[in-house]
PDB file of C-alpha atoms in Angstrom:
ATOM      1  CA  ASP A   1      73.687  -3.305 153.796  1.00 65.00           C
ATOM      2  CA  GLY A   2      69.345  -3.613 152.945  1.00 74.00           C
ATOM      3  CA  GLY A   3      67.768  -4.939 156.384  1.00 94.00           C
ATOM      4  CA  ILE A   4      64.941  -4.238 158.724  1.00 96.00           C
ATOM      5  CA  THR A   5      65.794  -2.463 162.028  1.00 96.00           C
ATOM      6  CA  GLN A   6      63.553  -3.217 164.937  1.00 97.00           C
ATOM      7  CA  SER A   7      63.847  -0.637 167.932  1.00 93.00           C
ATOM      8  CA  PRO A   8      64.483  -1.132 170.942  1.00 93.00           C
ATOM      9  CA  LYS A   9      65.733  -4.589 171.332  1.00 94.00           C
ATOM     10  CA  TYR A  10      63.837  -4.209 175.135  1.00 95.00           C
ATOM     11  CA  LEU A  11      61.063  -1.993 176.150  1.00 95.00           C
ATOM     12  CA  PHE A  12      59.469  -2.100 179.688  1.00 94.00           C
ATOM     13  CA  ARG A  13      56.440  -0.444 180.432  1.00 92.00           C
ATOM     14  CA  LYS A  14      54.084  -0.080 183.330  1.00 91.00           C
ATOM     15  CA  GLU A  15      50.739  -1.381 182.130  1.00 91.00           C
ATOM     16  CA  GLY A  16      48.081   1.159 180.898  1.00 90.00           C
ATOM     17  CA  GLN A  17      51.017   3.337 179.155  1.00 92.00           C
ATOM     18  CA  ASN A  18      51.151   2.895 175.333  1.00 94.00           C
ATOM     19  CA  VAL A  19      53.772   2.197 173.608  1.00 95.00           C
ATOM     20  CA  THR A  20      55.336   2.399 169.923  1.00 96.00           C
ATOM     21  CA  LEU A  21      57.446  -0.276 168.503  1.00 97.00           C
ATOM     22  CA  SER A  22      59.506   1.034 165.528  1.00 97.00           C
ATOM     23  CA  CYS A  23      60.395  -0.325 162.515  1.00 98.00           C
ATOM     24  CA  GLU A  24      62.243   0.817 159.102  1.00 97.00           C
ATOM     25  CA  GLN A  25      63.392  -0.840 156.120  1.00 97.00           C
ATOM     26  CA  ASN A  26      65.846  -0.099 152.952  1.00 96.00           C
ATOM     27  CA  LEU A  27      64.789  -3.258 151.116  1.00 94.00           C
ATOM     28  CA  ASN A  28      62.378  -0.802 148.899  1.00 93.00           C
ATOM     29  CA  HIS A  29      59.484  -3.469 149.907  1.00 92.00           C
ATOM     30  CA  ASP A  30      56.137  -2.361 149.526  1.00 90.00           C
ATOM     31  CA  ALA A  31      54.390  -4.421 151.712  1.00 92.00           C
ATOM     32  CA  MET A  32      55.164  -4.692 155.567  1.00 95.00           C
ATOM     33  CA  TYR A  33      53.774  -6.904 158.644  1.00 96.00           C
ATOM     34  CA  TRP A  34      53.607  -7.056 162.149  1.00 98.00           C
ATOM     35  CA  TYR A  35      53.601 -10.304 164.000  1.00 97.00           C
ATOM     36  CA  ARG A  36      53.186 -11.421 167.925  1.00 97.00           C
ATOM     37  CA  GLN A  37      55.664 -14.220 169.145  1.00 95.00           C
ATOM     38  CA  ASP A  38      54.559 -16.235 172.231  1.00 92.00           C
ATOM     39  CA  PRO A  39      55.942 -19.446 173.555  1.00 84.00           C
ATOM     40  CA  GLY A  40      54.438 -22.542 171.738  1.00 77.00           C
ATOM     41  CA  GLN A  41      52.310 -20.428 169.555  1.00 80.00           C
ATOM     42  CA  GLY A  42      54.180 -19.358 166.571  1.00 86.00           C
ATOM     43  CA  LEU A  43      53.605 -16.564 165.157  1.00 93.00           C
ATOM     44  CA  ARG A  44      50.507 -14.593 164.928  1.00 94.00           C
ATOM     45  CA  LEU A  45      49.934 -11.275 162.686  1.00 94.00           C
ATOM     46  CA  ILE A  46      48.789  -8.117 164.159  1.00 97.00           C
ATOM     47  CA  TYR A  47      48.412  -5.924 161.307  1.00 97.00           C
ATOM     48  CA  TYR A  48      50.198  -5.566 157.967  1.00 94.00           C
ATOM     49  CA  SER A  49      50.232  -3.153 155.273  1.00 94.00           C
ATOM     50  CA  GLN A  50      50.549  -3.612 151.176  1.00 90.00           C
ATOM     51  CA  ILE A  51      51.003   0.061 150.587  1.00 90.00           C
ATOM     52  CA  VAL A  52      51.280   3.356 151.997  1.00 94.00           C
ATOM     53  CA  ASN A  53      48.744   4.829 153.993  1.00 95.00           C
ATOM     54  CA  ASP A  54      46.874   1.384 153.847  1.00 93.00           C
ATOM     55  CA  PHE A  55      46.701  -1.232 156.171  1.00 94.00           C
ATOM     56  CA  GLN A  56      44.613  -4.293 157.142  1.00 93.00           C
ATOM     57  CA  LYS A  57      44.250  -6.044 160.349  1.00 95.00           C
ATOM     58  CA  GLY A  58      45.266  -9.422 161.343  1.00 93.00           C
ATOM     59  CA  ASP A  59      44.299 -11.769 163.022  1.00 92.00           C
ATOM     60  CA  ILE A  60      44.668 -10.290 166.721  1.00 96.00           C
ATOM     61  CA  ALA A  61      44.850  -6.381 166.212  1.00 97.00           C
ATOM     62  CA  GLU A  62      42.440  -5.414 168.907  1.00 96.00           C
ATOM     63  CA  GLY A  63      44.481  -3.580 171.487  1.00 96.00           C
ATOM     64  CA  TYR A  64      46.967  -2.539 168.886  1.00 97.00           C
ATOM     65  CA  SER A  65      47.283   0.498 165.992  1.00 97.00           C
ATOM     66  CA  VAL A  66      49.482   0.838 163.232  1.00 98.00           C
ATOM     67  CA  SER A  67      50.190   3.544 160.940  1.00 97.00           C
ATOM     68  CA  ARG A  68      51.905   3.677 157.121  1.00 97.00           C
ATOM     69  CA  GLU A  69      53.015   7.328 156.521  1.00 97.00           C
ATOM     70  CA  LYS A  70      56.483   6.380 154.367  1.00 96.00           C
ATOM     71  CA  LYS A  71      57.219   3.210 152.637  1.00 96.00           C
ATOM     72  CA  GLU A  72      59.925   2.389 154.676  1.00 97.00           C
ATOM     73  CA  SER A  73      58.273   2.574 158.134  1.00 98.00           C
ATOM     74  CA  PHE A  74      55.303   0.853 159.719  1.00 98.00           C
ATOM     75  CA  PRO A  75      55.190   1.695 163.897  1.00 98.00           C
ATOM     76  CA  LEU A  76      53.481  -0.252 165.728  1.00 98.00           C
ATOM     77  CA  THR A  77      51.737   1.161 168.956  1.00 97.00           C
ATOM     78  CA  VAL A  78      50.567  -1.722 171.633  1.00 96.00           C
ATOM     79  CA  THR A  79      47.791   0.338 173.535  1.00 94.00           C
ATOM     80  CA  SER A  80      46.341   0.100 176.974  1.00 90.00           C
ATOM     81  CA  ALA A  81      43.659  -1.407 175.926  1.00 89.00           C
ATOM     82  CA  GLN A  82      45.809  -4.766 174.841  1.00 90.00           C
ATOM     83  CA  LYS A  83      45.358  -6.612 178.225  1.00 90.00           C
ATOM     84  CA  ASN A  84      48.749  -9.051 177.563  1.00 92.00           C
ATOM     85  CA  PRO A  85      50.603  -7.403 175.557  1.00 94.00           C
ATOM     86  CA  THR A  86      54.195  -8.457 176.977  1.00 95.00           C
ATOM     87  CA  ALA A  87      55.339 -10.981 173.835  1.00 96.00           C
ATOM     88  CA  PHE A  88      58.216 -10.819 171.409  1.00 96.00           C
ATOM     89  CA  TYR A  89      57.284  -8.448 168.598  1.00 97.00           C
ATOM     90  CA  LEU A  90      58.349  -8.951 165.517  1.00 97.00           C
ATOM     91  CA  CYS A  91      58.576  -7.029 161.982  1.00 98.00           C
ATOM     92  CA  ALA A  92      58.492  -8.005 158.177  1.00 97.00           C
ATOM     93  CA  SER A  93      58.883  -7.218 155.198  1.00 95.00           C
ATOM     94  CA  SER A  94      57.995  -8.534 151.306  1.00 92.00           C
ATOM     95  CA  LEU A  95      57.541  -7.265 147.800  1.00 85.00           C
ATOM     96  CA  ARG A  96      54.098  -7.002 147.390  1.00 73.00           C
ATOM     97  CA  THR A  97      53.818  -7.553 143.293  1.00 68.00           C
ATOM     98  CA  TYR A  98      55.654 -10.756 143.385  1.00 70.00           C
ATOM     99  CA  SER A  99      54.085 -13.732 144.376  1.00 71.00           C
ATOM    100  CA  ASN A 100      56.923 -15.809 145.557  1.00 80.00           C
ATOM    101  CA  SER A 101      58.818 -13.527 147.676  1.00 85.00           C
ATOM    102  CA  PRO A 102      59.672 -14.525 150.915  1.00 90.00           C
ATOM    103  CA  LEU A 103      59.525 -12.453 153.931  1.00 93.00           C
ATOM    104  CA  HIS A 104      61.925 -10.751 155.004  1.00 95.00           C
ATOM    105  CA  PHE A 105      62.607  -9.732 159.062  1.00 97.00           C
ATOM    106  CA  GLY A 106      63.812  -7.888 161.661  1.00 97.00           C
ATOM    107  CA  ASN A 107      65.663  -8.760 164.851  1.00 95.00           C
ATOM    108  CA  GLY A 108      62.555  -8.130 166.952  1.00 96.00           C
ATOM    109  CA  THR A 109      61.494  -5.726 169.997  1.00 97.00           C
ATOM    110  CA  ARG A 110      61.090  -7.895 173.432  1.00 96.00           C
ATOM    111  CA  LEU A 111      58.175  -5.699 175.327  1.00 96.00           C
ATOM    112  CA  THR A 112      57.886  -6.351 178.993  1.00 95.00           C
ATOM    113  CA  VAL A 113      54.887  -4.402 180.939  1.00 93.00           C
ATOM    114  CA  THR A 114      54.382  -4.514 184.089  1.00 91.00           C
TER     115      THR A 114
ATOM    116  CA  ALA B   1      42.988 -19.931 154.712  1.00 76.00           C
ATOM    117  CA  GLN B   2      45.908 -22.361 155.154  1.00 84.00           C
ATOM    118  CA  SER B   3      47.237 -24.114 158.231  1.00 90.00           C
ATOM    119  CA  VAL B   4      50.222 -25.488 158.838  1.00 94.00           C
ATOM    120  CA  THR B   5      51.137 -27.958 161.158  1.00 95.00           C
ATOM    121  CA  GLN B   6      54.569 -28.746 162.587  1.00 96.00           C
ATOM    122  CA  LEU B   7      54.196 -32.147 164.212  1.00 91.00           C
ATOM    123  CA  ASP B   8      57.082 -31.733 166.987  1.00 94.00           C
ATOM    124  CA  SER B   9      57.354 -28.936 169.235  1.00 94.00           C
ATOM    125  CA  GLN B  10      60.396 -30.478 170.436  1.00 96.00           C
ATOM    126  CA  VAL B  11      62.911 -32.646 168.811  1.00 98.00           C
ATOM    127  CA  PRO B  12      66.292 -33.797 170.594  1.00 98.00           C
ATOM    128  CA  VAL B  13      69.140 -35.489 168.743  1.00 98.00           C
ATOM    129  CA  PHE B  14      72.492 -36.181 169.066  1.00 98.00           C
ATOM    130  CA  GLU B  15      75.031 -34.357 167.300  1.00 98.00           C
ATOM    131  CA  GLU B  16      76.392 -35.718 164.396  1.00 97.00           C
ATOM    132  CA  ALA B  17      72.691 -37.705 164.114  1.00 98.00           C
ATOM    133  CA  PRO B  18      70.294 -37.695 161.296  1.00 98.00           C
ATOM    134  CA  VAL B  19      67.402 -34.752 161.857  1.00 98.00           C
ATOM    135  CA  GLU B  20      63.916 -34.889 159.873  1.00 97.00           C
ATOM    136  CA  LEU B  21      61.431 -31.935 161.039  1.00 98.00           C
ATOM    137  CA  ARG B  22      58.305 -32.170 159.657  1.00 97.00           C
ATOM    138  CA  CYS B  23      55.540 -29.850 158.106  1.00 96.00           C
ATOM    139  CA  ASN B  24      52.188 -30.307 156.524  1.00 96.00           C
ATOM    140  CA  TYR B  25      50.408 -27.956 154.961  1.00 94.00           C
ATOM    141  CA  SER B  26      46.149 -28.058 154.341  1.00 91.00           C
ATOM    142  CA  SER B  27      45.384 -26.894 150.847  1.00 78.00           C
ATOM    143  CA  SER B  28      47.419 -28.379 147.657  1.00 65.00           C
ATOM    144  CA  VAL B  29      46.603 -24.895 145.862  1.00 73.00           C
ATOM    145  CA  SER B  30      49.563 -22.806 144.281  1.00 75.00           C
ATOM    146  CA  VAL B  31      51.384 -21.857 147.156  1.00 83.00           C
ATOM    147  CA  TYR B  32      55.090 -20.915 148.345  1.00 90.00           C
ATOM    148  CA  LEU B  33      56.884 -22.822 150.876  1.00 92.00           C
ATOM    149  CA  PHE B  34      59.172 -22.323 153.235  1.00 95.00           C
ATOM    150  CA  TRP B  35      61.669 -22.542 155.971  1.00 97.00           C
ATOM    151  CA  TYR B  36      63.003 -20.280 158.893  1.00 97.00           C
ATOM    152  CA  VAL B  37      65.058 -20.438 161.267  1.00 97.00           C
ATOM    153  CA  GLN B  38      65.573 -18.455 164.883  1.00 96.00           C
ATOM    154  CA  TYR B  39      67.960 -18.124 167.132  1.00 94.00           C
ATOM    155  CA  PRO B  40      67.243 -17.091 170.765  1.00 89.00           C
ATOM    156  CA  ASN B  41      65.811 -13.226 171.180  1.00 87.00           C
ATOM    157  CA  GLN B  42      66.509 -12.745 167.396  1.00 92.00           C
ATOM    158  CA  GLY B  43      64.241 -12.934 163.830  1.00 94.00           C
ATOM    159  CA  LEU B  44      63.677 -15.441 161.588  1.00 96.00           C
ATOM    160  CA  GLN B  45      66.048 -16.003 158.940  1.00 96.00           C
ATOM    161  CA  LEU B  46      65.148 -17.592 155.469  1.00 95.00           C
ATOM    162  CA  LEU B  47      66.516 -21.534 155.548  1.00 96.00           C
ATOM    163  CA  LEU B  48      65.091 -22.395 152.229  1.00 93.00           C
ATOM    164  CA  LYS B  49      62.343 -21.682 150.103  1.00 91.00           C
ATOM    165  CA  TYR B  50      60.213 -23.814 147.033  1.00 87.00           C
ATOM    166  CA  LEU B  51      58.646 -21.543 144.496  1.00 82.00           C
ATOM    167  CA  SER B  52      58.776 -23.798 141.641  1.00 79.00           C
ATOM    168  CA  GLY B  53      60.761 -26.506 139.782  1.00 80.00           C
ATOM    169  CA  SER B  54      62.890 -29.229 141.399  1.00 80.00           C
ATOM    170  CA  THR B  55      60.435 -30.447 144.762  1.00 84.00           C
ATOM    171  CA  LEU B  56      63.525 -30.738 146.603  1.00 86.00           C
ATOM    172  CA  VAL B  57      65.786 -27.356 147.922  1.00 87.00           C
ATOM    173  CA  GLU B  58      68.977 -27.026 149.833  1.00 85.00           C
ATOM    174  CA  SER B  59      70.604 -24.401 151.847  1.00 88.00           C
ATOM    175  CA  ILE B  60      73.679 -23.711 152.079  1.00 80.00           C
ATOM    176  CA  ASN B  61      74.449 -25.029 155.341  1.00 87.00           C
ATOM    177  CA  GLY B  62      73.396 -28.654 154.570  1.00 93.00           C
ATOM    178  CA  PHE B  63      69.415 -28.640 155.087  1.00 96.00           C
ATOM    179  CA  GLU B  64      67.209 -29.906 152.693  1.00 96.00           C
ATOM    180  CA  ALA B  65      63.648 -30.248 152.401  1.00 96.00           C
ATOM    181  CA  GLU B  66      61.253 -32.136 149.317  1.00 93.00           C
ATOM    182  CA  PHE B  67      57.980 -31.073 148.714  1.00 91.00           C
ATOM    183  CA  ASN B  68      55.527 -33.371 148.122  1.00 90.00           C
ATOM    184  CA  LYS B  69      52.587 -32.257 146.670  1.00 87.00           C
ATOM    185  CA  SER B  70      50.004 -35.330 146.998  1.00 88.00           C
ATOM    186  CA  GLN B  71      50.907 -34.601 150.995  1.00 90.00           C
ATOM    187  CA  THR B  72      50.744 -31.627 151.050  1.00 91.00           C
ATOM    188  CA  SER B  73      54.620 -31.733 153.148  1.00 93.00           C
ATOM    189  CA  PHE B  74      57.595 -29.592 153.039  1.00 95.00           C
ATOM    190  CA  HIS B  75      59.809 -31.791 155.460  1.00 97.00           C
ATOM    191  CA  LEU B  76      63.118 -30.298 156.791  1.00 97.00           C
ATOM    192  CA  ARG B  77      66.253 -32.534 156.825  1.00 97.00           C
ATOM    193  CA  LYS B  78      70.044 -32.661 157.823  1.00 97.00           C
ATOM    194  CA  PRO B  79      72.230 -35.975 157.402  1.00 97.00           C
ATOM    195  CA  SER B  80      74.185 -34.980 160.416  1.00 97.00           C
ATOM    196  CA  VAL B  81      73.701 -32.019 162.999  1.00 97.00           C
ATOM    197  CA  HIS B  82      76.102 -29.406 164.395  1.00 97.00           C
ATOM    198  CA  ILE B  83      75.609 -27.982 167.934  1.00 97.00           C
ATOM    199  CA  SER B  84      75.323 -25.170 166.414  1.00 96.00           C
ATOM    200  CA  ASP B  85      71.913 -25.827 164.793  1.00 97.00           C
ATOM    201  CA  THR B  86      70.504 -25.709 168.020  1.00 97.00           C
ATOM    202  CA  ALA B  87      67.853 -23.545 167.285  1.00 97.00           C
ATOM    203  CA  GLU B  88      63.800 -22.591 166.641  1.00 96.00           C
ATOM    204  CA  TYR B  89      62.564 -23.520 163.243  1.00 97.00           C
ATOM    205  CA  PHE B  90      59.502 -22.651 161.245  1.00 97.00           C
ATOM    206  CA  CYS B  91      57.812 -23.829 158.537  1.00 96.00           C
ATOM    207  CA  ALA B  92      55.329 -21.067 156.529  1.00 95.00           C
ATOM    208  CA  VAL B  93      53.242 -21.384 153.136  1.00 93.00           C
ATOM    209  CA  SER B  94      52.615 -18.196 151.590  1.00 90.00           C
ATOM    210  CA  GLU B  95      49.371 -17.578 148.791  1.00 86.00           C
ATOM    211  CA  TRP B  96      49.359 -14.997 146.514  1.00 81.00           C
ATOM    212  CA  PHE B  97      46.025 -13.085 146.230  1.00 80.00           C
ATOM    213  CA  GLY B  98      46.938 -10.548 143.315  1.00 78.00           C
ATOM    214  CA  VAL B  99      48.506  -7.620 143.159  1.00 73.00           C
ATOM    215  CA  ASN B 100      46.085  -5.273 145.169  1.00 74.00           C
ATOM    216  CA  THR B 101      46.066  -7.902 148.300  1.00 75.00           C
ATOM    217  CA  GLY B 102      49.782  -9.681 147.829  1.00 78.00           C
ATOM    218  CA  ASN B 103      51.020 -12.523 149.784  1.00 81.00           C
ATOM    219  CA  GLN B 104      49.271 -13.775 152.833  1.00 86.00           C
ATOM    220  CA  PHE B 105      51.681 -15.769 155.081  1.00 91.00           C
ATOM    221  CA  TYR B 106      50.569 -19.122 157.328  1.00 92.00           C
ATOM    222  CA  PHE B 107      53.019 -20.214 159.910  1.00 94.00           C
ATOM    223  CA  GLY B 108      53.434 -22.873 161.462  1.00 94.00           C
ATOM    224  CA  THR B 109      53.642 -23.187 165.954  1.00 94.00           C
ATOM    225  CA  GLY B 110      57.373 -24.579 165.572  1.00 95.00           C
ATOM    226  CA  THR B 111      59.762 -26.796 166.514  1.00 96.00           C
ATOM    227  CA  SER B 112      62.763 -26.670 168.442  1.00 96.00           C
ATOM    228  CA  LEU B 113      66.108 -28.380 167.683  1.00 97.00           C
ATOM    229  CA  THR B 114      68.579 -29.344 170.166  1.00 97.00           C
ATOM    230  CA  VAL B 115      71.558 -31.146 169.426  1.00 97.00           C
ATOM    231  CA  ILE B 116      73.056 -32.946 172.290  1.00 97.00           C
ATOM    232  CA  PRO B 117      76.429 -32.994 172.315  1.00 96.00           C
TER     233      PRO B 117
END
């Protein structure tokens, strides 16, 4: 079955450490997105990528970095510069060339930094 | 940019009662509309979508939503809720910016639906 796989489901890190969240999709989608979810704030866009080797900052990119070396993969690194990294992170994808393509989501990674 | 407003952050409702979750968006420029459902510690699942055609769209589990262009609304309804409908519901709008830029998605802050036995 096609889908988006995020790993790990739960991640614990000490303050000051960088951490990378994995996102892999086998839907053959061009576009991939990273969202952060905090209670009562909905989804906020961190980064998105429409094609391989290209990505754009979203609304809250500070303290995060991404790469898009393969169509299937869009890892997110939460750096030590991110002031409040504890959150639920969601990866999503869609078809770039279809205007009515919805977002498909992975099951998320819950990151806790202490 | 679009803004999406979900007026009710929490909606408690008794089992088998009807429910309406409200969603308004800011611009009637050509957009596509979606409702997503999220269960605890899971990702968002697409519940239903309005792309074009009939303004009333239905999901397989009894939810329906009506697109109202003049009121820029896309409210979600179910005539009789079940315990299993307890979840967070997100309204989303997408705008198309061409092949190079693709879709931009805008989300509401979510409505927590709690079905009371």
